[in-house]
């Protein structure tokens, strides 16, 4: 097995106190997604995340899209506040946290929307043999040029403006799963649940590794806000990447919990 150390970049960071980082550049990726580059290289495994403190607003989990960047979709208060920041502004960062994706050179990657962000470092490290990339429209596809030059890329759009007209999960039926060690997946949970259902139907749910989003407070495995039923596994500590056989009989694809712990259907 590949030595873990060879998969790490940069220097170690802190768990409990946010470390100040300065924004060195902001890239507009799509109408709703921007990449924020900062002046510090974080030692991480692809798929791990950081807790990003947006001064005066909130602290939110974000996957690392590289050792020194996060790629953010604007959805609410904290992400909107992030979008108002410019070069030279300061953020706080704790982490990296979680497990990340397992090492492999023969991965089938499936991404929907901003779910492409944690898969970018896996592609850049040469681990992805084929990538299925989906979004609402051609304009919403994330990193298509980088993926096209680095791997075999198939595209789907909900509105048919580029590639297959439909959902990215539809593309899976054309793939021979035996060609791959693993399937890595990140995107909207309904999309990931459809991918898991396909793997279950194919008799190999354990081949899939899914990066989950859940509401997080501490990021350290202490508060329990990110626990998933029925096992009580914590997405921040035991995940955010889980194999499909663990998720099959869980809340995954059915519901998640809000900041107050109330169930909200997926
Ligand atoms: C491990 C992990 C990695 C993540 N990586 C990324 C990333 O790389 N890029 C990115 O853009 N986002 C990522 N997210 C999601 C991101 O943390 C949320 O979008 C963010 O916290 C929303 O904050 P807000 O204040 O802007 O929105 P809020 O005002 O809190 O919420 C606005 C809307 O977004 C929904 N929402 C809030 N949090 C989440 C969540 N965790 N998952 C799904 N929906 C949510 C709310 O239900 C609400 O409908 C990640 C989440 C986790 C747990
Ligand atoms: S966010 Fe507190 S246990 Fe996961």
PDB file of C-alpha atoms and ligand atoms in Angstrom:
ATOM      1  CA  UNK A   1       0.000   0.000   0.000  1.00  0.00           C
ATOM      2  CA  UNK A   2       1.179   3.533  -0.780  1.00  0.00           C
ATOM      3  CA  UNK A   3       2.897   5.249   2.158  1.00  0.00           C
ATOM      4  CA  UNK A   4       0.426   7.733   3.717  1.00  0.00           C
ATOM      5  CA  UNK A   5       3.175  10.341   4.009  1.00  0.00           C
ATOM      6  CA  UNK A   6       3.608  10.458   0.229  1.00  0.00           C
ATOM      7  CA  UNK A   7      -0.027  11.591  -0.105  1.00  0.00           C
ATOM      8  CA  UNK A   8       0.354  14.605   2.197  1.00  0.00           C
ATOM      9  CA  UNK A   9       1.182  18.128   1.020  1.00  0.00           C
ATOM     10  CA  UNK A  10       2.423  21.125   2.997  1.00  0.00           C
ATOM     11  CA  UNK A  11       2.674  21.628   6.758  1.00  0.00           C
ATOM     12  CA  UNK A  12       0.506  20.454   9.708  1.00  0.00           C
ATOM     13  CA  UNK A  13      -2.255  22.785  11.028  1.00  0.00           C
ATOM     14  CA  UNK A  14      -4.122  23.198  14.333  1.00  0.00           C
ATOM     15  CA  UNK A  15      -7.300  21.416  15.495  1.00  0.00           C
ATOM     16  CA  UNK A  16      -8.793  23.775  18.053  1.00  0.00           C
ATOM     17  CA  UNK A  17      -7.731  27.354  17.314  1.00  0.00           C
ATOM     18  CA  UNK A  18      -8.417  28.902  13.908  1.00  0.00           C
ATOM     19  CA  UNK A  19      -5.190  29.865  12.193  1.00  0.00           C
ATOM     20  CA  UNK A  20      -5.426  33.176  10.307  1.00  0.00           C
ATOM     21  CA  UNK A  21      -4.890  32.908   6.545  1.00  0.00           C
ATOM     22  CA  UNK A  22      -4.860  35.760   4.026  1.00  0.00           C
ATOM     23  CA  UNK A  23      -6.816  35.510   0.788  1.00  0.00           C
ATOM     24  CA  UNK A  24      -4.422  35.790  -2.145  1.00  0.00           C
ATOM     25  CA  UNK A  25      -6.914  35.373  -4.994  1.00  0.00           C
ATOM     26  CA  UNK A  26     -10.568  34.634  -5.791  1.00  0.00           C
ATOM     27  CA  UNK A  27     -11.505  32.694  -8.949  1.00  0.00           C
ATOM     28  CA  UNK A  28     -15.059  32.809 -10.328  1.00  0.00           C
ATOM     29  CA  UNK A  29     -15.631  29.176 -11.367  1.00  0.00           C
ATOM     30  CA  UNK A  30     -19.376  29.302 -12.187  1.00  0.00           C
ATOM     31  CA  UNK A  31     -22.151  31.849 -11.502  1.00  0.00           C
ATOM     32  CA  UNK A  32     -22.629  30.368  -7.983  1.00  0.00           C
ATOM     33  CA  UNK A  33     -19.168  28.967  -7.143  1.00  0.00           C
ATOM     34  CA  UNK A  34     -15.864  30.669  -6.337  1.00  0.00           C
ATOM     35  CA  UNK A  35     -12.444  29.356  -5.331  1.00  0.00           C
ATOM     36  CA  UNK A  36     -10.665  31.195  -2.523  1.00  0.00           C
ATOM     37  CA  UNK A  37      -6.871  30.838  -2.574  1.00  0.00           C
ATOM     38  CA  UNK A  38      -4.934  31.587   0.601  1.00  0.00           C
ATOM     39  CA  UNK A  39      -1.340  32.142   1.669  1.00  0.00           C
ATOM     40  CA  UNK A  40      -0.769  28.867   3.560  1.00  0.00           C
ATOM     41  CA  UNK A  41      -0.260  25.292   2.369  1.00  0.00           C
ATOM     42  CA  UNK A  42      -2.204  22.775   4.441  1.00  0.00           C
ATOM     43  CA  UNK A  43      -1.007  19.200   4.811  1.00  0.00           C
ATOM     44  CA  UNK A  44      -4.017  17.058   3.817  1.00  0.00           C
ATOM     45  CA  UNK A  45      -5.370  13.877   2.288  1.00  0.00           C
ATOM     46  CA  UNK A  46      -7.803  14.481  -0.625  1.00  0.00           C
ATOM     47  CA  UNK A  47     -11.360  14.399   0.759  1.00  0.00           C
ATOM     48  CA  UNK A  48     -10.445  15.936   4.126  1.00  0.00           C
ATOM     49  CA  UNK A  49     -12.058  19.234   5.119  1.00  0.00           C
ATOM     50  CA  UNK A  50     -11.335  22.347   7.183  1.00  0.00           C
ATOM     51  CA  UNK A  51     -13.549  24.454   9.453  1.00  0.00           C
ATOM     52  CA  UNK A  52     -13.552  27.952   7.952  1.00  0.00           C
ATOM     53  CA  UNK A  53     -14.184  30.840  10.323  1.00  0.00           C
ATOM     54  CA  UNK A  54     -15.776  33.740   8.468  1.00  0.00           C
ATOM     55  CA  UNK A  55     -15.026  36.640  10.839  1.00  0.00           C
ATOM     56  CA  UNK A  56     -18.102  37.893  12.665  1.00  0.00           C
ATOM     57  CA  UNK A  57     -20.477  35.455  10.921  1.00  0.00           C
ATOM     58  CA  UNK A  58     -20.002  31.685  11.423  1.00  0.00           C
ATOM     59  CA  UNK A  59     -17.611  28.748  11.176  1.00  0.00           C
ATOM     60  CA  UNK A  60     -18.488  26.287   8.368  1.00  0.00           C
ATOM     61  CA  UNK A  61     -17.005  23.037   6.986  1.00  0.00           C
ATOM     62  CA  UNK A  62     -15.363  23.166   3.540  1.00  0.00           C
ATOM     63  CA  UNK A  63     -13.450  20.500   1.632  1.00  0.00           C
ATOM     64  CA  UNK A  64      -9.964  21.459   0.486  1.00  0.00           C
ATOM     65  CA  UNK A  65      -9.856  21.781  -3.314  1.00  0.00           C
ATOM     66  CA  UNK A  66      -6.047  22.066  -3.043  1.00  0.00           C
ATOM     67  CA  UNK A  67      -3.470  22.515  -0.264  1.00  0.00           C
ATOM     68  CA  UNK A  68      -4.198  26.256  -0.287  1.00  0.00           C
ATOM     69  CA  UNK A  69      -7.781  26.688  -1.528  1.00  0.00           C
ATOM     70  CA  UNK A  70     -11.454  26.028  -0.860  1.00  0.00           C
ATOM     71  CA  UNK A  71     -14.145  26.061  -3.559  1.00  0.00           C
ATOM     72  CA  UNK A  72     -17.433  27.445  -2.292  1.00  0.00           C
ATOM     73  CA  UNK A  73     -21.040  27.485  -3.504  1.00  0.00           C
ATOM     74  CA  UNK A  74     -23.052  30.418  -2.192  1.00  0.00           C
ATOM     75  CA  UNK A  75     -26.116  29.014  -0.358  1.00  0.00           C
ATOM     76  CA  UNK A  76     -26.704  31.120   2.783  1.00  0.00           C
ATOM     77  CA  UNK A  77     -25.368  33.606   5.295  1.00  0.00           C
ATOM     78  CA  UNK A  78     -21.786  32.405   5.829  1.00  0.00           C
ATOM     79  CA  UNK A  79     -21.074  31.538   2.202  1.00  0.00           C
ATOM     80  CA  UNK A  80     -22.538  34.905   1.104  1.00  0.00           C
ATOM     81  CA  UNK A  81     -20.248  36.643   3.596  1.00  0.00           C
ATOM     82  CA  UNK A  82     -17.320  34.665   2.127  1.00  0.00           C
ATOM     83  CA  UNK A  83     -18.291  35.892  -1.339  1.00  0.00           C
ATOM     84  CA  UNK A  84     -17.952  39.508  -0.132  1.00  0.00           C
ATOM     85  CA  UNK A  85     -14.269  38.956   0.813  1.00  0.00           C
ATOM     86  CA  UNK A  86     -11.421  40.119  -1.443  1.00  0.00           C
ATOM     87  CA  UNK A  87      -7.637  39.716  -1.841  1.00  0.00           C
ATOM     88  CA  UNK A  88      -5.879  40.606   1.413  1.00  0.00           C
ATOM     89  CA  UNK A  89      -8.888  39.808   3.661  1.00  0.00           C
ATOM     90  CA  UNK A  90      -8.403  37.284   6.489  1.00  0.00           C
ATOM     91  CA  UNK A  91     -10.143  33.973   7.273  1.00  0.00           C
ATOM     92  CA  UNK A  92      -9.615  31.534  10.157  1.00  0.00           C
ATOM     93  CA  UNK A  93      -8.962  27.872   9.391  1.00  0.00           C
ATOM     94  CA  UNK A  94      -8.936  24.782  11.662  1.00  0.00           C
ATOM     95  CA  UNK A  95      -8.023  21.341  10.475  1.00  0.00           C
ATOM     96  CA  UNK A  96      -7.694  19.384   8.309  1.00  0.00           C
ATOM     97  CA  UNK A  97     -10.306  16.963   9.694  1.00  0.00           C
ATOM     98  CA  UNK A  98     -11.764  13.598   8.743  1.00  0.00           C
ATOM     99  CA  UNK A  99     -10.484  10.586   6.875  1.00  0.00           C
ATOM    100  CA  UNK A 100     -10.275  11.449   3.153  1.00  0.00           C
ATOM    101  CA  UNK A 101     -10.491   9.030   0.215  1.00  0.00           C
ATOM    102  CA  UNK A 102      -8.482   5.768   0.196  1.00  0.00           C
ATOM    103  CA  UNK A 103      -5.392   5.640  -2.057  1.00  0.00           C
ATOM    104  CA  UNK A 104      -5.878   4.172  -5.549  1.00  0.00           C
ATOM    105  CA  UNK A 105      -4.759   4.705  -9.144  1.00  0.00           C
ATOM    106  CA  UNK A 106      -7.934   3.242 -10.712  1.00  0.00           C
ATOM    107  CA  UNK A 107     -10.827   5.372  -9.530  1.00  0.00           C
ATOM    108  CA  UNK A 108     -14.144   6.071 -11.218  1.00  0.00           C
ATOM    109  CA  UNK A 109     -15.084   9.541  -9.902  1.00  0.00           C
ATOM    110  CA  UNK A 110     -18.674  10.800  -9.969  1.00  0.00           C
ATOM    111  CA  UNK A 111     -19.328  14.450  -9.120  1.00  0.00           C
ATOM    112  CA  UNK A 112     -22.409  16.652  -9.089  1.00  0.00           C
ATOM    113  CA  UNK A 113     -22.225  20.445  -8.798  1.00  0.00           C
ATOM    114  CA  UNK A 114     -19.821  21.723  -6.124  1.00  0.00           C
ATOM    115  CA  UNK A 115     -19.181  18.061  -5.201  1.00  0.00           C
ATOM    116  CA  UNK A 116     -16.375  18.215  -7.761  1.00  0.00           C
ATOM    117  CA  UNK A 117     -14.296  20.286  -5.278  1.00  0.00           C
ATOM    118  CA  UNK A 118     -12.981  17.455  -3.018  1.00  0.00           C
ATOM    119  CA  UNK A 119     -12.369  15.272  -6.093  1.00  0.00           C
ATOM    120  CA  UNK A 120     -10.098  17.830  -7.784  1.00  0.00           C
ATOM    121  CA  UNK A 121      -6.998  16.872  -5.710  1.00  0.00           C
ATOM    122  CA  UNK A 122      -7.641  13.168  -6.422  1.00  0.00           C
ATOM    123  CA  UNK A 123      -7.709  13.922 -10.169  1.00  0.00           C
ATOM    124  CA  UNK A 124      -4.613  16.143  -9.918  1.00  0.00           C
ATOM    125  CA  UNK A 125      -2.737  13.325  -8.108  1.00  0.00           C
ATOM    126  CA  UNK A 126      -3.448  11.048 -11.113  1.00  0.00           C
ATOM    127  CA  UNK A 127      -5.733   8.633  -9.254  1.00  0.00           C
ATOM    128  CA  UNK A 128      -8.836   9.014 -11.437  1.00  0.00           C
ATOM    129  CA  UNK A 129      -9.109   6.806 -14.519  1.00  0.00           C
ATOM    130  CA  UNK A 130     -12.542   8.115 -15.548  1.00  0.00           C
ATOM    131  CA  UNK A 131     -14.711  10.974 -14.341  1.00  0.00           C
ATOM    132  CA  UNK A 132     -18.463  11.471 -14.653  1.00  0.00           C
ATOM    133  CA  UNK A 133     -19.266  15.165 -14.106  1.00  0.00           C
ATOM    134  CA  UNK A 134     -22.783  16.547 -13.800  1.00  0.00           C
ATOM    135  CA  UNK A 135     -24.388  19.940 -13.227  1.00  0.00           C
ATOM    136  CA  UNK A 136     -27.628  21.797 -13.892  1.00  0.00           C
ATOM    137  CA  UNK A 137     -26.269  23.417 -17.081  1.00  0.00           C
ATOM    138  CA  UNK A 138     -23.004  23.789 -19.033  1.00  0.00           C
ATOM    139  CA  UNK A 139     -22.300  27.069 -17.210  1.00  0.00           C
ATOM    140  CA  UNK A 140     -22.564  25.297 -13.825  1.00  0.00           C
ATOM    141  CA  UNK A 141     -19.998  22.549 -14.597  1.00  0.00           C
ATOM    142  CA  UNK A 142     -17.080  22.809 -12.165  1.00  0.00           C
ATOM    143  CA  UNK A 143     -13.451  22.453 -13.398  1.00  0.00           C
ATOM    144  CA  UNK A 144     -14.398  20.827 -16.773  1.00  0.00           C
ATOM    145  CA  UNK A 145     -11.177  22.003 -18.507  1.00  0.00           C
ATOM    146  CA  UNK A 146      -8.883  20.647 -15.764  1.00  0.00           C
ATOM    147  CA  UNK A 147     -10.725  17.315 -15.670  1.00  0.00           C
ATOM    148  CA  UNK A 148     -10.674  17.028 -19.471  1.00  0.00           C
ATOM    149  CA  UNK A 149      -6.888  17.388 -19.675  1.00  0.00           C
ATOM    150  CA  UNK A 150      -6.230  15.061 -16.689  1.00  0.00           C
ATOM    151  CA  UNK A 151      -8.652  12.155 -17.139  1.00  0.00           C
ATOM    152  CA  UNK A 152     -11.272  10.504 -19.339  1.00  0.00           C
ATOM    153  CA  UNK A 153     -14.283  12.803 -18.843  1.00  0.00           C
ATOM    154  CA  UNK A 154     -18.004  12.244 -19.490  1.00  0.00           C
ATOM    155  CA  UNK A 155     -20.451  15.104 -18.901  1.00  0.00           C
ATOM    156  CA  UNK A 156     -24.158  15.345 -18.125  1.00  0.00           C
ATOM    157  CA  UNK A 157     -26.356  18.406 -17.705  1.00  0.00           C
ATOM    158  CA  UNK A 158     -29.914  18.504 -16.371  1.00  0.00           C
ATOM    159  CA  UNK A 159     -30.977  20.924 -19.150  1.00  0.00           C
ATOM    160  CA  UNK A 160     -29.072  19.142 -21.948  1.00  0.00           C
ATOM    161  CA  UNK A 161     -26.883  22.183 -22.726  1.00  0.00           C
ATOM    162  CA  UNK A 162     -23.761  19.926 -22.799  1.00  0.00           C
ATOM    163  CA  UNK A 163     -23.165  16.164 -22.817  1.00  0.00           C
ATOM    164  CA  UNK A 164     -25.840  13.692 -21.752  1.00  0.00           C
ATOM    165  CA  UNK A 165     -29.266  15.321 -21.207  1.00  0.00           C
ATOM    166  CA  UNK A 166     -30.187  14.059 -17.729  1.00  0.00           C
ATOM    167  CA  UNK A 167     -28.610  13.107 -14.410  1.00  0.00           C
ATOM    168  CA  UNK A 168     -24.977  12.104 -13.928  1.00  0.00           C
ATOM    169  CA  UNK A 169     -26.127   8.802 -12.350  1.00  0.00           C
ATOM    170  CA  UNK A 170     -27.536   7.841 -15.791  1.00  0.00           C
ATOM    171  CA  UNK A 171     -23.951   7.689 -17.166  1.00  0.00           C
ATOM    172  CA  UNK A 172     -23.023   4.900 -14.781  1.00  0.00           C
ATOM    173  CA  UNK A 173     -24.868   2.196 -16.737  1.00  0.00           C
ATOM    174  CA  UNK A 174     -22.271   2.553 -19.555  1.00  0.00           C
ATOM    175  CA  UNK A 175     -19.340   1.789 -17.211  1.00  0.00           C
ATOM    176  CA  UNK A 176     -17.739  -1.587 -16.499  1.00  0.00           C
ATOM    177  CA  UNK A 177     -17.208  -1.445 -12.730  1.00  0.00           C
ATOM    178  CA  UNK A 178     -14.574  -4.221 -12.923  1.00  0.00           C
ATOM    179  CA  UNK A 179     -12.229  -1.684 -14.566  1.00  0.00           C
ATOM    180  CA  UNK A 180     -12.005   0.283 -11.320  1.00  0.00           C
ATOM    181  CA  UNK A 181     -10.800  -0.349  -7.762  1.00  0.00           C
ATOM    182  CA  UNK A 182     -13.196   2.204  -6.302  1.00  0.00           C
ATOM    183  CA  UNK A 183     -15.955   4.644  -7.172  1.00  0.00           C
ATOM    184  CA  UNK A 184     -15.550   8.033  -5.416  1.00  0.00           C
ATOM    185  CA  UNK A 185     -18.689  10.167  -5.260  1.00  0.00           C
ATOM    186  CA  UNK A 186     -19.559  13.654  -4.056  1.00  0.00           C
ATOM    187  CA  UNK A 187     -22.574  15.830  -4.812  1.00  0.00           C
ATOM    188  CA  UNK A 188     -26.213  16.331  -3.828  1.00  0.00           C
ATOM    189  CA  UNK A 189     -27.316  13.498  -1.551  1.00  0.00           C
ATOM    190  CA  UNK A 190     -30.163  12.414  -3.857  1.00  0.00           C
ATOM    191  CA  UNK A 191     -27.609  11.941  -6.627  1.00  0.00           C
ATOM    192  CA  UNK A 192     -25.247  10.013  -4.318  1.00  0.00           C
ATOM    193  CA  UNK A 193     -28.147   7.821  -3.131  1.00  0.00           C
ATOM    194  CA  UNK A 194     -28.913   6.941  -6.784  1.00  0.00           C
ATOM    195  CA  UNK A 195     -25.246   5.969  -7.303  1.00  0.00           C
ATOM    196  CA  UNK A 196     -25.303   3.812  -4.146  1.00  0.00           C
ATOM    197  CA  UNK A 197     -28.540   2.121  -5.325  1.00  0.00           C
ATOM    198  CA  UNK A 198     -26.771   1.257  -8.609  1.00  0.00           C
ATOM    199  CA  UNK A 199     -23.807  -0.256  -6.725  1.00  0.00           C
ATOM    200  CA  UNK A 200     -26.160  -2.263  -4.484  1.00  0.00           C
ATOM    201  CA  UNK A 201     -27.977  -3.523  -7.587  1.00  0.00           C
ATOM    202  CA  UNK A 202     -24.557  -4.477  -9.070  1.00  0.00           C
ATOM    203  CA  UNK A 203     -23.658  -6.365  -5.878  1.00  0.00           C
ATOM    204  CA  UNK A 204     -20.717  -4.147  -4.864  1.00  0.00           C
ATOM    205  CA  UNK A 205     -21.799  -1.335  -2.471  1.00  0.00           C
ATOM    206  CA  UNK A 206     -18.397  -1.582  -0.737  1.00  0.00           C
ATOM    207  CA  UNK A 207     -16.737  -0.293  -3.925  1.00  0.00           C
ATOM    208  CA  UNK A 208     -18.306   3.149  -3.460  1.00  0.00           C
ATOM    209  CA  UNK A 209     -16.846   5.910  -1.245  1.00  0.00           C
ATOM    210  CA  UNK A 210     -19.225   8.801  -0.610  1.00  0.00           C
ATOM    211  CA  UNK A 211     -18.323  12.214   0.819  1.00  0.00           C
ATOM    212  CA  UNK A 212     -21.184  13.333   3.090  1.00  0.00           C
ATOM    213  CA  UNK A 213     -22.345  16.813   4.081  1.00  0.00           C
ATOM    214  CA  UNK A 214     -23.951  17.176   7.510  1.00  0.00           C
ATOM    215  CA  UNK A 215     -24.511  20.162   9.802  1.00  0.00           C
ATOM    216  CA  UNK A 216     -21.337  20.596  11.907  1.00  0.00           C
ATOM    217  CA  UNK A 217     -20.505  22.585  15.023  1.00  0.00           C
ATOM    218  CA  UNK A 218     -17.186  21.415  16.488  1.00  0.00           C
ATOM    219  CA  UNK A 219     -15.582  19.430  13.643  1.00  0.00           C
ATOM    220  CA  UNK A 220     -13.743  17.492  16.372  1.00  0.00           C
ATOM    221  CA  UNK A 221     -16.092  14.579  17.122  1.00  0.00           C
ATOM    222  CA  UNK A 222     -17.316  16.080  20.407  1.00  0.00           C
ATOM    223  CA  UNK A 223     -20.742  17.749  19.953  1.00  0.00           C
ATOM    224  CA  UNK A 224     -22.546  14.964  18.055  1.00  0.00           C
ATOM    225  CA  UNK A 225     -24.354  17.347  15.671  1.00  0.00           C
ATOM    226  CA  UNK A 226     -23.050  15.507  12.593  1.00  0.00           C
ATOM    227  CA  UNK A 227     -23.889  11.940  13.783  1.00  0.00           C
ATOM    228  CA  UNK A 228     -25.718   9.683  11.346  1.00  0.00           C
ATOM    229  CA  UNK A 229     -28.390   7.156  12.323  1.00  0.00           C
ATOM    230  CA  UNK A 230     -28.421   4.348  13.307  1.00  0.00           C
ATOM    231  CA  UNK A 231     -24.718   3.763  14.034  1.00  0.00           C
ATOM    232  CA  UNK A 232     -23.964   7.205  15.530  1.00  0.00           C
ATOM    233  CA  UNK A 233     -20.966   7.579  13.244  1.00  0.00           C
ATOM    234  CA  UNK A 234     -19.727  11.188  13.211  1.00  0.00           C
ATOM    235  CA  UNK A 235     -19.265  12.658   9.755  1.00  0.00           C
ATOM    236  CA  UNK A 236     -16.507  15.004  11.020  1.00  0.00           C
ATOM    237  CA  UNK A 237     -14.461  12.275  12.708  1.00  0.00           C
ATOM    238  CA  UNK A 238     -15.416   8.904  11.174  1.00  0.00           C
ATOM    239  CA  UNK A 239     -16.024  10.469   7.717  1.00  0.00           C
ATOM    240  CA  UNK A 240     -16.748  12.600   5.810  1.00  0.00           C
ATOM    241  CA  UNK A 241     -15.960   9.732   3.395  1.00  0.00           C
ATOM    242  CA  UNK A 242     -17.922   6.503   4.033  1.00  0.00           C
ATOM    243  CA  UNK A 243     -17.993   3.278   2.075  1.00  0.00           C
ATOM    244  CA  UNK A 244     -21.319   2.297   0.539  1.00  0.00           C
ATOM    245  CA  UNK A 245     -21.787  -0.865   2.609  1.00  0.00           C
ATOM    246  CA  UNK A 246     -21.783   1.267   5.788  1.00  0.00           C
ATOM    247  CA  UNK A 247     -24.352   3.702   4.361  1.00  0.00           C
ATOM    248  CA  UNK A 248     -26.796   1.136   2.960  1.00  0.00           C
ATOM    249  CA  UNK A 249     -28.886   0.787   6.119  1.00  0.00           C
ATOM    250  CA  UNK A 250     -28.490   4.330   7.435  1.00  0.00           C
ATOM    251  CA  UNK A 251     -30.236   7.712   7.212  1.00  0.00           C
ATOM    252  CA  UNK A 252     -28.189   8.397   4.056  1.00  0.00           C
ATOM    253  CA  UNK A 253     -30.501   9.335   1.189  1.00  0.00           C
ATOM    254  CA  UNK A 254     -33.486   9.703   3.525  1.00  0.00           C
ATOM    255  CA  UNK A 255     -32.916  12.585   5.957  1.00  0.00           C
ATOM    256  CA  UNK A 256     -30.348  14.773   7.698  1.00  0.00           C
ATOM    257  CA  UNK A 257     -30.581  16.991  10.805  1.00  0.00           C
ATOM    258  CA  UNK A 258     -30.584  20.783  11.083  1.00  0.00           C
ATOM    259  CA  UNK A 259     -28.779  22.944  13.664  1.00  0.00           C
ATOM    260  CA  UNK A 260     -31.437  22.037  16.287  1.00  0.00           C
ATOM    261  CA  UNK A 261     -31.205  18.303  15.599  1.00  0.00           C
ATOM    262  CA  UNK A 262     -34.579  18.170  13.784  1.00  0.00           C
ATOM    263  CA  UNK A 263     -34.890  15.691  10.913  1.00  0.00           C
ATOM    264  CA  UNK A 264     -35.164  17.228   7.429  1.00  0.00           C
ATOM    265  CA  UNK A 265     -35.965  14.999   4.453  1.00  0.00           C
ATOM    266  CA  UNK A 266     -33.272  14.846   1.737  1.00  0.00           C
TER     267      UNK A 266
HETATM  268  C1  LIG B   1     -17.384  17.847   5.253  1.00  0.00           C
HETATM  269  C2  LIG B   1     -18.071  18.943   4.466  1.00  0.00           C
HETATM  270  C3  LIG B   1     -17.444  19.473   3.361  1.00  0.00           C
HETATM  271  C4  LIG B   1     -18.066  20.489   2.628  1.00  0.00           C
HETATM  272  N1  LIG B   1     -17.415  20.991   1.545  1.00  0.00           N
HETATM  273  C5  LIG B   1     -17.978  21.975   0.826  1.00  0.00           C
HETATM  274  C6  LIG B   1     -17.301  22.526  -0.306  1.00  0.00           C
HETATM  275  O1  LIG B   1     -16.186  22.110  -0.675  1.00  0.00           O
HETATM  276  N2  LIG B   1     -17.907  23.526  -0.972  1.00  0.00           N
HETATM  277  C7  LIG B   1     -19.156  24.014  -0.598  1.00  0.00           C
HETATM  278  O2  LIG B   1     -19.645  24.959  -1.248  1.00  0.00           O
HETATM  279  N3  LIG B   1     -19.822  23.509   0.462  1.00  0.00           N
HETATM  280  C8  LIG B   1     -19.262  22.503   1.184  1.00  0.00           C
HETATM  281  N4  LIG B   1     -19.932  22.009   2.280  1.00  0.00           N
HETATM  282  C9  LIG B   1     -21.267  22.551   2.633  1.00  0.00           C
HETATM  283  C10 LIG B   1     -21.098  23.876   3.400  1.00  0.00           C
HETATM  284  O3  LIG B   1     -20.511  23.627   4.657  1.00  0.00           O
HETATM  285  C11 LIG B   1     -22.467  24.560   3.570  1.00  0.00           C
HETATM  286  O4  LIG B   1     -22.970  24.907   2.303  1.00  0.00           O
HETATM  287  C12 LIG B   1     -22.329  25.797   4.433  1.00  0.00           C
HETATM  288  O5  LIG B   1     -22.078  25.441   5.765  1.00  0.00           O
HETATM  289  C13 LIG B   1     -23.601  26.630   4.370  1.00  0.00           C
HETATM  290  O6  LIG B   1     -23.437  27.766   5.214  1.00  0.00           O
HETATM  291  P1  LIG B   1     -24.324  29.070   4.997  1.00  0.00           P
HETATM  292  O7  LIG B   1     -24.311  29.851   6.289  1.00  0.00           O
HETATM  293  O8  LIG B   1     -23.903  29.817   3.782  1.00  0.00           O
HETATM  294  O9  LIG B   1     -25.751  28.509   4.690  1.00  0.00           O
HETATM  295  P2  LIG B   1     -26.929  28.253   5.739  1.00  0.00           P
HETATM  296  O10 LIG B   1     -27.621  29.551   5.952  1.00  0.00           O
HETATM  297  O11 LIG B   1     -26.411  27.515   6.936  1.00  0.00           O
HETATM  298  O12 LIG B   1     -27.808  27.263   4.890  1.00  0.00           O
HETATM  299  C14 LIG B   1     -28.311  27.651   3.620  1.00  0.00           C
HETATM  300  C15 LIG B   1     -28.885  26.422   2.948  1.00  0.00           C
HETATM  301  O13 LIG B   1     -27.829  25.436   2.753  1.00  0.00           O
HETATM  302  C16 LIG B   1     -28.155  24.230   3.427  1.00  0.00           C
HETATM  303  N5  LIG B   1     -26.966  23.671   4.104  1.00  0.00           N
HETATM  304  C17 LIG B   1     -26.318  24.176   5.158  1.00  0.00           C
HETATM  305  N6  LIG B   1     -25.311  23.379   5.529  1.00  0.00           N
HETATM  306  C18 LIG B   1     -25.335  22.332   4.684  1.00  0.00           C
HETATM  307  C19 LIG B   1     -24.564  21.163   4.553  1.00  0.00           C
HETATM  308  N7  LIG B   1     -23.559  20.858   5.393  1.00  0.00           N
HETATM  309  N8  LIG B   1     -24.870  20.310   3.558  1.00  0.00           N
HETATM  310  C20 LIG B   1     -25.885  20.571   2.736  1.00  0.00           C
HETATM  311  N9  LIG B   1     -26.658  21.651   2.799  1.00  0.00           N
HETATM  312  C21 LIG B   1     -26.386  22.523   3.756  1.00  0.00           C
HETATM  313  C22 LIG B   1     -29.174  24.635   4.496  1.00  0.00           C
HETATM  314  O14 LIG B   1     -30.026  23.554   4.788  1.00  0.00           O
HETATM  315  C23 LIG B   1     -29.938  25.744   3.811  1.00  0.00           C
HETATM  316  O15 LIG B   1     -30.935  25.245   2.954  1.00  0.00           O
HETATM  317  C24 LIG B   1     -19.342  20.979   3.024  1.00  0.00           C
HETATM  318  C25 LIG B   1     -19.978  20.432   4.150  1.00  0.00           C
HETATM  319  C26 LIG B   1     -19.355  19.423   4.852  1.00  0.00           C
HETATM  320  C27 LIG B   1     -20.031  18.862   6.060  1.00  0.00           C
HETATM  321  S1  LIG B   2     -19.362  18.444  14.288  1.00  0.00           S
HETATM  322 FE1  LIG B   2     -19.285  17.994  16.423  1.00  0.00          FE
HETATM  323  S2  LIG B   2     -19.207  15.793  16.442  1.00  0.00           S
HETATM  324 FE2  LIG B   2     -19.073  16.290  14.337  1.00  0.00          FE
END
